[in-house]
Tab-separated table of C-alpha atoms in Angstrom:
chain	number	residue	atom	x	y	z
R	1	UNK	CA	-76.972	-29.607	93.917
R	2	UNK	CA	-79.806	-27.122	95.699
R	3	UNK	CA	-83.298	-27.024	93.807
R	4	UNK	CA	-83.728	-24.228	91.511
R	5	UNK	CA	-86.646	-21.676	91.819
R	6	UNK	CA	-89.587	-23.050	89.715
R	7	UNK	CA	-88.845	-19.737	87.763
R	8	UNK	CA	-85.607	-20.473	86.891
R	9	UNK	CA	-86.202	-23.657	85.959
R	10	UNK	CA	-88.990	-22.058	83.772
R	11	UNK	CA	-86.075	-20.229	81.843
R	12	UNK	CA	-83.829	-23.194	81.845
R	13	UNK	CA	-86.349	-25.456	80.120
R	14	UNK	CA	-88.122	-22.818	77.559
R	15	UNK	CA	-85.520	-19.944	77.201
R	16	UNK	CA	-88.141	-16.987	78.264
R	17	UNK	CA	-88.253	-14.924	81.260
R	18	UNK	CA	-91.935	-13.524	81.385
R	19	UNK	CA	-93.335	-11.000	83.682
R	20	UNK	CA	-96.542	-11.937	84.458
R	21	UNK	CA	-99.411	-9.701	84.195
R	22	UNK	CA	-101.244	-8.721	86.838
R	23	UNK	CA	-103.833	-6.367	85.768
R	24	UNK	CA	-106.466	-7.275	82.452
R	25	UNK	CA	-109.605	-7.788	81.297
R	26	UNK	CA	-111.263	-9.548	78.938
R	27	UNK	CA	-111.009	-7.421	76.395
R	28	UNK	CA	-107.367	-8.046	76.163
R	29	UNK	CA	-108.117	-11.397	74.475
R	30	UNK	CA	-109.281	-11.899	70.858
R	31	UNK	CA	-112.766	-11.271	70.345
R	32	UNK	CA	-113.270	-15.115	68.957
R	33	UNK	CA	-111.665	-16.406	71.975
R	34	UNK	CA	-113.822	-18.408	74.278
R	35	UNK	CA	-114.700	-18.557	78.404
R	36	UNK	CA	-116.104	-21.728	79.437
R	37	UNK	CA	-117.129	-23.691	81.929
R	38	UNK	CA	-117.348	-27.943	81.773
R	39	UNK	CA	-119.182	-30.777	83.388
R	40	UNK	CA	-119.121	-34.402	82.323
R	41	UNK	CA	-122.035	-36.785	81.954
R	42	UNK	CA	-121.544	-39.240	84.429
R	43	UNK	CA	-120.337	-36.473	87.205
R	44	UNK	CA	-123.239	-33.845	86.211
R	45	UNK	CA	-126.306	-35.445	84.822
R	46	UNK	CA	-127.034	-38.507	87.678
R	47	UNK	CA	-130.483	-40.433	86.051
R	48	UNK	CA	-128.375	-43.164	86.116
R	49	UNK	CA	-131.030	-45.815	85.036
R	50	UNK	CA	-133.823	-43.310	83.676
R	51	UNK	CA	-135.514	-42.969	80.180
R	52	UNK	CA	-133.423	-46.253	78.586
R	53	UNK	CA	-129.904	-45.889	79.942
R	54	UNK	CA	-128.053	-48.523	80.761
R	55	UNK	CA	-125.014	-49.050	83.127
R	56	UNK	CA	-121.288	-47.355	81.684
R	57	UNK	CA	-118.298	-48.632	83.646
R	58	UNK	CA	-118.459	-45.883	86.014
R	59	UNK	CA	-122.075	-46.622	87.054
R	60	UNK	CA	-120.355	-50.448	87.727
R	61	UNK	CA	-117.239	-49.565	89.639
R	62	UNK	CA	-119.147	-46.876	91.821
R	63	UNK	CA	-121.580	-49.331	92.546
R	64	UNK	CA	-118.651	-51.895	94.016
R	65	UNK	CA	-119.365	-50.890	98.011
R	66	UNK	CA	-121.688	-48.362	99.572
R	67	UNK	CA	-119.478	-45.338	99.377
R	68	UNK	CA	-120.583	-42.397	96.779
R	69	UNK	CA	-121.749	-42.739	93.396
R	70	UNK	CA	-123.125	-40.566	90.687
R	71	UNK	CA	-126.569	-42.128	90.688
R	72	UNK	CA	-128.084	-38.420	90.969
R	73	UNK	CA	-124.860	-36.696	91.056
R	74	UNK	CA	-125.517	-32.766	90.424
R	75	UNK	CA	-128.946	-33.847	88.517
R	76	UNK	CA	-127.992	-32.240	85.534
R	77	UNK	CA	-130.446	-34.241	83.405
R	78	UNK	CA	-133.337	-32.724	84.989
R	79	UNK	CA	-132.058	-29.307	85.826
R	80	UNK	CA	-130.582	-28.568	82.869
R	81	UNK	CA	-132.596	-25.724	82.174
R	82	UNK	CA	-131.784	-24.045	85.312
R	83	UNK	CA	-128.589	-24.552	84.961
R	84	UNK	CA	-128.348	-22.933	81.421
R	85	UNK	CA	-130.087	-19.863	82.724
R	86	UNK	CA	-127.255	-19.445	85.462
R	87	UNK	CA	-124.595	-19.921	82.605
R	88	UNK	CA	-126.635	-17.148	80.768
R	89	UNK	CA	-126.768	-14.847	83.502
R	90	UNK	CA	-122.876	-15.339	84.130
R	91	UNK	CA	-122.111	-14.306	80.753
R	92	UNK	CA	-120.593	-17.918	79.809
R	93	UNK	CA	-119.908	-17.898	76.443
R	94	UNK	CA	-119.169	-21.385	75.786
R	95	UNK	CA	-120.166	-24.910	77.640
R	96	UNK	CA	-117.982	-28.084	77.870
R	97	UNK	CA	-120.305	-31.485	78.496
R	98	UNK	CA	-119.980	-34.982	77.333
R	99	UNK	CA	-122.436	-37.375	75.426
R	100	UNK	CA	-123.354	-40.111	77.702
R	101	UNK	CA	-122.485	-43.213	75.108
R	102	UNK	CA	-124.893	-45.418	77.061
R	103	UNK	CA	-127.766	-42.980	77.146
R	104	UNK	CA	-127.610	-42.421	73.768
R	105	UNK	CA	-127.063	-46.251	72.387
R	106	UNK	CA	-127.708	-48.356	75.196
R	107	UNK	CA	-126.264	-51.558	73.718
R	108	UNK	CA	-122.996	-49.462	72.863
R	109	UNK	CA	-124.206	-50.337	69.176
R	110	UNK	CA	-127.392	-50.689	67.404
R	111	UNK	CA	-130.682	-48.953	68.566
R	112	UNK	CA	-130.425	-45.521	69.727
R	113	UNK	CA	-132.310	-44.334	72.427
R	114	UNK	CA	-135.096	-41.858	71.528
R	115	UNK	CA	-135.124	-40.019	75.161
R	116	UNK	CA	-131.670	-40.024	75.124
R	117	UNK	CA	-131.245	-38.353	72.066
R	118	UNK	CA	-134.197	-35.980	72.988
R	119	UNK	CA	-131.938	-35.474	76.325
R	120	UNK	CA	-129.075	-33.519	74.349
R	121	UNK	CA	-131.021	-31.912	71.112
R	122	UNK	CA	-133.073	-30.258	74.384
R	123	UNK	CA	-129.708	-29.418	76.292
R	124	UNK	CA	-128.055	-28.170	72.913
R	125	UNK	CA	-131.318	-26.216	71.875
R	126	UNK	CA	-131.248	-24.347	75.177
R	127	UNK	CA	-127.384	-23.741	75.225
R	128	UNK	CA	-128.162	-22.200	71.425
R	129	UNK	CA	-130.981	-20.201	72.618
R	130	UNK	CA	-128.955	-18.624	75.003
R	131	UNK	CA	-125.983	-17.620	72.868
R	132	UNK	CA	-123.797	-20.311	74.398
R	133	UNK	CA	-121.372	-22.271	72.284
R	134	UNK	CA	-121.678	-26.318	72.915
R	135	UNK	CA	-118.415	-28.049	73.120
R	136	UNK	CA	-118.935	-31.822	73.230
R	137	UNK	CA	-116.586	-34.264	74.256
R	138	UNK	CA	-117.477	-37.977	73.074
R	139	UNK	CA	-115.763	-40.030	75.694
R	140	UNK	CA	-115.542	-38.993	79.385
R	141	UNK	CA	-114.588	-42.708	81.071
R	142	UNK	CA	-118.073	-44.096	80.609
R	143	UNK	CA	-117.890	-46.577	78.434
R	144	UNK	CA	-121.215	-49.078	78.059
R	145	UNK	CA	-120.581	-51.986	80.499
R	146	UNK	CA	-121.978	-54.125	78.041
R	147	UNK	CA	-118.621	-53.573	75.408
R	148	UNK	CA	-116.379	-53.682	78.428
R	149	UNK	CA	-117.709	-56.998	79.017
R	150	UNK	CA	-118.058	-58.388	75.549
R	151	UNK	CA	-114.291	-57.478	74.962
R	152	UNK	CA	-112.693	-55.526	77.467
R	153	UNK	CA	-112.983	-51.996	76.040
R	154	UNK	CA	-110.153	-49.834	75.043
R	155	UNK	CA	-107.485	-52.653	74.767
R	156	UNK	CA	-109.313	-54.495	71.849
R	157	UNK	CA	-109.503	-53.167	68.498
R	158	UNK	CA	-112.850	-53.606	68.204
R	159	UNK	CA	-113.509	-50.371	69.986
R	160	UNK	CA	-112.204	-48.429	66.812
R	161	UNK	CA	-115.499	-49.652	64.945
R	162	UNK	CA	-118.043	-48.832	67.874
R	163	UNK	CA	-116.497	-45.613	68.943
R	164	UNK	CA	-116.432	-44.585	65.566
R	165	UNK	CA	-120.390	-45.424	65.057
R	166	UNK	CA	-121.116	-43.757	68.217
R	167	UNK	CA	-119.452	-40.583	66.884
R	168	UNK	CA	-121.111	-40.579	63.325
R	169	UNK	CA	-124.473	-40.826	65.034
R	170	UNK	CA	-123.322	-37.922	67.296
R	171	UNK	CA	-122.254	-35.731	64.207
R	172	UNK	CA	-125.421	-36.801	62.276
R	173	UNK	CA	-127.651	-35.868	65.091
R	174	UNK	CA	-125.745	-32.692	66.994
R	175	UNK	CA	-123.372	-31.470	64.343
R	176	UNK	CA	-125.672	-28.997	62.671
R	177	UNK	CA	-125.852	-27.281	66.456
R	178	UNK	CA	-122.199	-28.348	67.591
R	179	UNK	CA	-118.974	-26.612	65.987
R	180	UNK	CA	-116.618	-27.393	68.528
R	181	UNK	CA	-116.014	-31.718	69.295
R	182	UNK	CA	-113.478	-33.585	71.841
R	183	UNK	CA	-113.337	-37.024	70.603
R	184	UNK	CA	-111.587	-38.692	73.871
R	185	UNK	CA	-111.169	-36.656	77.495
R	186	UNK	CA	-107.422	-36.626	78.972
R	187	UNK	CA	-106.519	-39.718	76.640
R	188	UNK	CA	-103.378	-39.815	78.395
R	189	UNK	CA	-104.181	-39.586	81.976
R	190	UNK	CA	-106.863	-42.218	80.836
R	191	UNK	CA	-104.476	-44.617	79.382
R	192	UNK	CA	-102.344	-44.098	82.670
R	193	UNK	CA	-104.755	-44.476	84.899
R	194	UNK	CA	-107.526	-47.205	84.233
R	195	UNK	CA	-104.988	-49.189	82.230
R	196	UNK	CA	-101.789	-51.623	82.754
R	197	UNK	CA	-101.593	-51.522	86.767
R	198	UNK	CA	-104.018	-48.567	87.033
R	199	UNK	CA	-107.657	-48.632	88.193
R	200	UNK	CA	-109.746	-50.353	85.885
R	201	UNK	CA	-113.551	-48.880	85.483
R	202	UNK	CA	-116.125	-51.749	84.905
R	203	UNK	CA	-114.869	-54.256	87.599
R	204	UNK	CA	-115.321	-54.845	91.064
R	205	UNK	CA	-112.923	-54.364	93.023
R	206	UNK	CA	-111.283	-52.145	89.946
R	207	UNK	CA	-107.752	-51.778	91.431
R	208	UNK	CA	-105.229	-53.962	89.617
R	209	UNK	CA	-107.496	-55.614	87.728
R	210	UNK	CA	-105.868	-56.521	84.392
R	211	UNK	CA	-105.429	-59.321	81.400
R	212	UNK	CA	-102.024	-60.596	82.598
R	213	UNK	CA	-99.791	-57.981	80.520
R	214	UNK	CA	-99.934	-54.997	82.527
R	215	UNK	CA	-96.987	-53.944	81.365
R	216	UNK	CA	-97.986	-53.427	77.795
R	217	UNK	CA	-101.850	-52.502	78.207
R	218	UNK	CA	-101.220	-48.919	79.205
R	219	UNK	CA	-99.655	-48.557	75.477
R	220	UNK	CA	-102.073	-50.807	73.810
R	221	UNK	CA	-104.857	-48.736	74.910
R	222	UNK	CA	-103.690	-45.471	73.979
R	223	UNK	CA	-102.549	-47.081	70.395
R	224	UNK	CA	-106.603	-47.946	70.361
R	225	UNK	CA	-107.568	-44.227	71.610
R	226	UNK	CA	-105.793	-42.777	68.913
R	227	UNK	CA	-106.930	-45.070	66.031
R	228	UNK	CA	-110.364	-44.598	67.146
R	229	UNK	CA	-109.833	-40.888	67.630
R	230	UNK	CA	-108.443	-40.612	63.721
R	231	UNK	CA	-111.289	-42.666	62.752
R	232	UNK	CA	-113.918	-40.531	63.885
R	233	UNK	CA	-112.012	-37.167	63.005
R	234	UNK	CA	-111.599	-38.765	59.385
R	235	UNK	CA	-115.287	-39.772	59.408
R	236	UNK	CA	-116.292	-36.322	60.185
R	237	UNK	CA	-113.912	-34.572	57.302
R	238	UNK	CA	-115.469	-36.867	55.068
R	239	UNK	CA	-118.919	-36.685	55.696
R	240	UNK	CA	-119.321	-33.584	57.706
R	241	UNK	CA	-117.708	-31.228	57.851
R	242	UNK	CA	-118.051	-29.205	54.414
R	243	UNK	CA	-121.887	-28.717	55.507
R	244	UNK	CA	-121.226	-28.536	59.592
R	245	UNK	CA	-117.728	-26.579	59.267
R	246	UNK	CA	-116.845	-27.720	62.613
R	247	UNK	CA	-113.459	-29.088	64.649
R	248	UNK	CA	-112.659	-32.192	66.196
R	249	UNK	CA	-109.648	-32.303	68.414
R	250	UNK	CA	-108.127	-34.881	71.084
R	251	UNK	CA	-107.397	-33.758	74.473
R	252	UNK	CA	-104.773	-34.988	76.804
R	253	UNK	CA	-103.967	-34.573	80.474
R	254	UNK	CA	-100.998	-31.698	80.874
R	255	UNK	CA	-98.546	-31.469	84.022
R	256	UNK	CA	-96.402	-28.810	84.127
R	257	UNK	CA	-92.599	-30.523	84.276
R	258	UNK	CA	-89.691	-28.660	85.051
R	259	UNK	CA	-86.160	-30.050	86.119
R	260	UNK	CA	-85.387	-30.458	89.928
R	261	UNK	CA	-82.111	-29.230	89.387
R	262	UNK	CA	-80.127	-27.636	87.044
R	263	UNK	CA	-77.875	-30.764	86.311
R	264	UNK	CA	-77.657	-32.519	83.009
R	265	UNK	CA	-79.636	-35.944	84.387
R	266	UNK	CA	-82.551	-33.714	85.855
R	267	UNK	CA	-82.634	-31.808	81.796
R	268	UNK	CA	-82.549	-35.054	80.399
R	269	UNK	CA	-85.218	-36.766	82.937
R	270	UNK	CA	-87.786	-33.814	81.903
R	271	UNK	CA	-87.062	-34.008	78.643
R	272	UNK	CA	-88.106	-37.702	79.179
R	273	UNK	CA	-90.886	-37.203	80.852
R	274	UNK	CA	-92.306	-34.763	78.395
R	275	UNK	CA	-91.958	-37.403	75.619
R	276	UNK	CA	-93.757	-40.070	77.660
R	277	UNK	CA	-96.512	-37.324	78.695
R	278	UNK	CA	-96.978	-35.105	75.874
R	279	UNK	CA	-95.045	-36.478	72.642
R	280	UNK	CA	-96.956	-39.895	73.369
R	281	UNK	CA	-100.224	-38.990	72.036
R	282	UNK	CA	-99.309	-35.604	70.228
R	283	UNK	CA	-96.104	-36.914	67.977
R	284	UNK	CA	-98.602	-39.089	66.288
R	285	UNK	CA	-100.998	-36.752	65.886
R	286	UNK	CA	-98.661	-33.758	64.430
R	287	UNK	CA	-96.046	-35.775	62.948
R	288	UNK	CA	-97.470	-39.456	62.491
R	289	UNK	CA	-95.436	-41.544	64.918
R	290	UNK	CA	-94.252	-42.039	68.446
R	291	UNK	CA	-91.186	-40.268	70.185
R	292	UNK	CA	-88.071	-41.840	69.397
R	293	UNK	CA	-87.180	-42.314	73.254
R	294	UNK	CA	-90.493	-44.443	73.867
R	295	UNK	CA	-89.656	-46.429	70.951
R	296	UNK	CA	-86.165	-47.230	72.514
R	297	UNK	CA	-87.339	-47.513	76.262
R	298	UNK	CA	-90.307	-49.829	75.364
R	299	UNK	CA	-89.001	-51.845	72.477
R	300	UNK	CA	-92.002	-54.286	71.414
R	301	UNK	CA	-94.009	-53.064	74.076
R	302	UNK	CA	-95.207	-49.995	72.010
R	303	UNK	CA	-97.476	-50.929	69.092
R	304	UNK	CA	-96.707	-49.914	66.154
R	305	UNK	CA	-98.250	-48.038	63.534
R	306	UNK	CA	-98.880	-49.195	59.792
R	307	UNK	CA	-98.062	-46.650	57.066
R	308	UNK	CA	-101.793	-46.353	56.165
R	309	UNK	CA	-102.691	-45.720	60.162
R	310	UNK	CA	-99.792	-43.469	60.891
R	311	UNK	CA	-101.065	-40.856	57.708
R	312	UNK	CA	-104.932	-41.404	59.235
R	313	UNK	CA	-103.405	-40.130	62.658
R	314	UNK	CA	-100.822	-37.243	61.628
R	315	UNK	CA	-103.072	-34.089	61.083
R	316	UNK	CA	-106.341	-35.926	62.666
R	317	UNK	CA	-106.761	-33.263	65.298
R	318	UNK	CA	-107.960	-30.024	64.305
R	319	UNK	CA	-106.897	-28.679	67.959
R	320	UNK	CA	-105.450	-30.197	71.177
R	321	UNK	CA	-107.484	-29.625	74.076
R	322	UNK	CA	-105.240	-29.209	77.496
R	323	UNK	CA	-106.696	-30.290	81.019
R	324	UNK	CA	-104.397	-28.642	83.288
R	325	UNK	CA	-104.198	-28.590	87.048
R	326	UNK	CA	-100.575	-29.497	88.734
R	327	UNK	CA	-97.036	-29.013	88.254
R	328	UNK	CA	-93.849	-31.087	89.270
R	329	UNK	CA	-90.359	-31.140	89.257
R	330	UNK	CA	-88.671	-33.614	87.506
R	331	UNK	CA	-85.702	-35.836	89.033
R	332	UNK	CA	-83.607	-38.760	87.796
R	333	UNK	CA	-83.373	-39.788	90.915
R	334	UNK	CA	-85.697	-42.196	92.750
R	335	UNK	CA	-87.938	-39.483	94.927
R	336	UNK	CA	-91.349	-40.125	96.570
R	337	UNK	CA	-93.821	-39.267	94.307
R	338	UNK	CA	-97.774	-38.802	94.106
R	339	UNK	CA	-97.914	-39.631	90.485
R	340	UNK	CA	-96.552	-42.649	90.181
R	341	UNK	CA	-99.580	-44.632	92.697
R	342	UNK	CA	-101.768	-43.830	89.970
R	343	UNK	CA	-99.603	-46.509	87.333
R	344	UNK	CA	-96.057	-47.323	88.802
R	345	UNK	CA	-95.250	-49.510	85.835
R	346	UNK	CA	-95.421	-46.148	83.153
R	347	UNK	CA	-93.634	-44.110	85.466
R	348	UNK	CA	-90.970	-47.043	85.643
R	349	UNK	CA	-91.280	-46.674	82.024
R	350	UNK	CA	-90.136	-42.933	82.048
R	351	UNK	CA	-87.147	-43.266	84.377
R	352	UNK	CA	-87.977	-40.281	86.585
R	353	UNK	CA	-89.253	-39.274	89.437
R	354	UNK	CA	-91.942	-36.351	89.759
R	355	UNK	CA	-91.973	-34.235	92.724
R	356	UNK	CA	-94.616	-31.954	94.195
R	357	UNK	CA	-94.577	-28.144	93.816
R	358	UNK	CA	-95.189	-26.335	97.042
R	359	UNK	CA	-98.571	-27.763	98.659
R	360	UNK	CA	-99.574	-30.504	96.332
R	361	UNK	CA	-101.519	-33.716	96.521
R	362	UNK	CA	-103.938	-35.170	94.102
R	363	UNK	CA	-107.223	-33.468	96.003
R	364	UNK	CA	-105.409	-30.137	96.617
R	365	UNK	CA	-102.379	-28.088	95.059
R	366	UNK	CA	-101.344	-24.587	95.052
R	367	UNK	CA	-101.720	-22.170	91.781
R	368	UNK	CA	-98.596	-22.840	89.498
R	369	UNK	CA	-99.808	-20.499	86.827
R	370	UNK	CA	-96.291	-20.584	85.088
R	371	UNK	CA	-97.005	-24.104	84.488
R	372	UNK	CA	-99.696	-24.136	82.422
R	373	UNK	CA	-97.776	-20.792	80.599
R	374	UNK	CA	-94.954	-23.682	80.205
R	375	UNK	CA	-97.301	-26.399	78.723
R	376	UNK	CA	-98.182	-23.759	76.012
R	377	UNK	CA	-94.851	-22.490	75.087
R	378	UNK	CA	-93.939	-26.127	74.794
R	379	UNK	CA	-96.591	-27.114	72.616
R	380	UNK	CA	-95.281	-23.933	70.112
R	381	UNK	CA	-92.435	-24.977	69.909
R	382	UNK	CA	-92.583	-28.811	69.696
R	383	UNK	CA	-95.756	-29.757	67.624
R	384	UNK	CA	-96.121	-26.842	65.182
R	385	UNK	CA	-98.155	-24.209	67.540
R	386	UNK	CA	-101.523	-26.393	67.374
R	387	UNK	CA	-104.772	-24.460	68.075
R	388	UNK	CA	-105.580	-24.937	71.885
R	389	UNK	CA	-108.417	-24.866	74.023
R	390	UNK	CA	-107.641	-25.255	77.805
R	391	UNK	CA	-110.491	-27.625	78.722
R	392	UNK	CA	-110.197	-28.039	82.410
R	393	UNK	CA	-108.814	-25.883	84.880
R	394	UNK	CA	-109.847	-25.380	88.607
R	395	UNK	CA	-109.242	-25.179	92.061
R	396	UNK	CA	-110.634	-28.237	94.469
R	397	UNK	CA	-111.556	-27.275	98.013
R	398	UNK	CA	-113.526	-28.957	100.569
R	399	UNK	CA	-117.245	-29.371	99.593
R	400	UNK	CA	-119.745	-27.394	101.835
R	401	UNK	CA	-117.013	-25.432	103.454
R	402	UNK	CA	-117.590	-21.719	102.552
R	403	UNK	CA	-119.360	-19.542	99.418
R	404	UNK	CA	-116.561	-17.467	99.913
R	405	UNK	CA	-114.412	-19.492	97.499
R	406	UNK	CA	-111.578	-16.601	97.349
R	407	UNK	CA	-108.467	-19.272	97.068
R	408	UNK	CA	-110.367	-20.681	93.441
R	409	UNK	CA	-110.922	-16.823	92.531
R	410	UNK	CA	-106.979	-16.177	92.832
R	411	UNK	CA	-106.394	-19.786	91.364
R	412	UNK	CA	-108.790	-18.770	88.319
R	413	UNK	CA	-107.552	-15.369	87.775
R	414	UNK	CA	-103.736	-16.242	87.782
R	415	UNK	CA	-104.223	-19.057	85.193
R	416	UNK	CA	-106.480	-16.583	82.820
R	417	UNK	CA	-103.426	-14.333	83.066
R	418	UNK	CA	-100.985	-17.164	82.319
R	419	UNK	CA	-103.180	-17.782	79.057
R	420	UNK	CA	-103.166	-14.188	77.953
R	421	UNK	CA	-99.143	-14.006	78.163
R	422	UNK	CA	-98.734	-17.511	76.059
R	423	UNK	CA	-101.054	-15.887	73.775
R	424	UNK	CA	-98.839	-12.913	73.130
R	425	UNK	CA	-95.903	-14.944	72.848
R	426	UNK	CA	-97.247	-16.285	69.861
R	427	UNK	CA	-99.287	-19.430	71.343
R	428	UNK	CA	-102.719	-19.995	69.318
R	429	UNK	CA	-104.987	-20.580	72.424
R	430	UNK	CA	-108.132	-20.295	71.822
R	431	UNK	CA	-110.536	-21.119	74.997
R	432	UNK	CA	-110.295	-21.673	78.710
R	433	UNK	CA	-112.697	-23.650	80.527
R	434	UNK	CA	-113.249	-23.460	84.250
R	435	UNK	CA	-114.166	-26.988	85.665
R	436	UNK	CA	-116.592	-26.761	86.971
R	437	UNK	CA	-119.625	-24.646	86.398
R	438	UNK	CA	-121.859	-26.475	89.380
R	439	UNK	CA	-120.596	-29.117	91.839
R	440	UNK	CA	-120.389	-32.316	90.870
R	441	UNK	CA	-119.158	-35.979	91.962
R	442	UNK	CA	-115.712	-36.106	91.357
R	443	UNK	CA	-113.407	-38.402	89.836
R	444	UNK	CA	-111.323	-37.849	93.105
R	445	UNK	CA	-112.814	-36.928	95.773
R	446	UNK	CA	-116.711	-38.034	95.264
R	447	UNK	CA	-118.726	-35.583	97.207
R	448	UNK	CA	-116.018	-34.435	99.499
R	449	UNK	CA	-114.284	-32.560	96.957
R	450	UNK	CA	-115.398	-29.623	95.053
R	451	UNK	CA	-114.436	-27.339	91.996
R	452	UNK	CA	-117.727	-25.759	91.132
R	453	UNK	CA	-118.462	-22.071	91.189
R	454	UNK	CA	-121.873	-22.855	92.246
R	455	UNK	CA	-122.641	-24.729	95.117
R	456	UNK	CA	-125.149	-27.977	94.817
R	457	UNK	CA	-126.296	-29.364	97.933
R	458	UNK	CA	-126.096	-32.738	98.059
R	459	UNK	CA	-128.179	-33.484	100.831
R	460	UNK	CA	-131.156	-31.558	99.347
R	461	UNK	CA	-133.469	-33.669	96.840
R	462	UNK	CA	-133.678	-30.833	94.755
R	463	UNK	CA	-129.730	-30.502	94.334
R	464	UNK	CA	-129.916	-26.441	95.252
R	465	UNK	CA	-127.573	-24.289	93.470
R	466	UNK	CA	-126.137	-21.324	95.315
R	467	UNK	CA	-123.267	-19.067	93.612
R	468	UNK	CA	-120.063	-18.779	95.276
R	469	UNK	CA	-117.322	-16.399	95.187
R	470	UNK	CA	-116.042	-17.552	91.972
R	471	UNK	CA	-119.435	-17.587	90.260
R	472	UNK	CA	-119.696	-13.494	90.847
R	473	UNK	CA	-116.037	-12.957	89.982
R	474	UNK	CA	-116.235	-14.709	86.655
R	475	UNK	CA	-119.044	-13.459	85.839
R	476	UNK	CA	-118.099	-9.637	86.161
R	477	UNK	CA	-115.025	-10.397	84.503
R	478	UNK	CA	-116.917	-11.783	81.432
R	479	UNK	CA	-119.146	-8.749	81.352
R	480	UNK	CA	-116.470	-6.392	81.771
R	481	UNK	CA	-116.963	-5.159	85.050
R	482	UNK	CA	-113.922	-6.450	86.873
R	483	UNK	CA	-110.460	-5.856	85.601
R	484	UNK	CA	-108.130	-8.406	87.176
R	485	UNK	CA	-106.373	-6.731	90.052
R	486	UNK	CA	-106.206	-6.881	93.522
R	487	UNK	CA	-108.803	-4.369	94.558
R	488	UNK	CA	-111.505	-5.235	92.491
R	489	UNK	CA	-111.280	-8.459	94.191
R	490	UNK	CA	-111.314	-6.931	97.441
R	491	UNK	CA	-114.286	-4.466	96.474
R	492	UNK	CA	-116.155	-8.288	95.365
R	493	UNK	CA	-115.631	-9.885	98.421
R	494	UNK	CA	-116.666	-7.076	100.328
R	495	UNK	CA	-120.354	-6.925	98.529
R	496	UNK	CA	-120.345	-10.847	98.275
R	497	UNK	CA	-119.873	-11.253	102.357
R	498	UNK	CA	-123.320	-10.637	103.132
R	499	UNK	CA	-124.049	-14.116	101.720
R	500	UNK	CA	-121.310	-16.143	102.505
R	501	UNK	CA	-122.764	-19.259	104.799
R	502	UNK	CA	-124.181	-22.100	103.023
């Protein structure tokens, strides 16, 4: 049987046939829709051992050899005012960043670091002063090393109490000026990629580090993430929400998933993949328990919620954060897959193979905007249409290759168009964040790959920023001087061509 086209697969899975918008403006989106850009603490801040900060697990693993690390990264710790000024000039409406747990509370619990506290207060004040909405992620892969050493982090239930105490400090100290909180960054991929036979941060070497229960660790870690999220979220509702009036959500990494053929086997395999990659976290958050297919497949390897825990988790996410880059075909047959190398045991449990669509690798991939549109439709139909923020979406390119990043412009505008389609079809999507504002130290690729709309010269001690075409395009779009149409993009390229060299 021949593979279906991706568009045909989209019709098969969702029952929709969408005409994609080829022209739109900022004004076509709801007035309160947020367009932003994103970073994370370890990838942006640098200053890895300054002003009382202690090592995180990411520090530890990045120091295992003489390769790249985030010791200085983009030096956001020292250059945040410059970066906020660039955001304001761009017209950015919101900035997503994370708080380094080991910068704020160096021992993981206990005393607050005054200099770490001051940094985040100053950053938030700077954003607010320029009319930019802060969106704060509490956990973005950088667990204090002390807690990993003490009890192995997220596979121990002790993490629930410590994470809740950390969240409590953040809500108390920053909550008057922060209305959007994400508890854990891409919890699904974090559990898949860092536990079981994934890459375990905080250890040297990090590959295939396991406590001996690799077939259960991924699910234990995911379970504890859900409980920690629910604990922090419920604390916020009880203690802070009435006064601060903010929202707390969890984010997942969302692959676009479509059957490879129109066979019943591939359709069922796609449903299994959706259950493991979406339902694993979202079904407890919306309905209070794991998907039935996961229970049947995993048996005793899947933790069980008590009745009280189920009630705590259900309804604990005010919104769903979606992080999306890739779309894959799903087949019931064994096939080479880029994704299964992250955690082979987990994908064996799914019992399906994920096959790249178009030119795709973990480092580079084509724009498949209807993949995101399909995700938003799936969440609308299967999970009661929750409020959604697209917290990361962007195009990787070789760092330093050019300031004329036309493929990134085309990528971003295509995905923004897909979001607009989804909204018109009833999705409660409320924001879109480009990854990333400036070039960063990347989780995959280090300094070889970059997503930034501003080039950062990592060879320059001053980490000089230079705008790429994408920065000028995004600014024009946000300020209403660009309608998304090919002619406008060509005009912008012409204007920008005089400063295309590095």
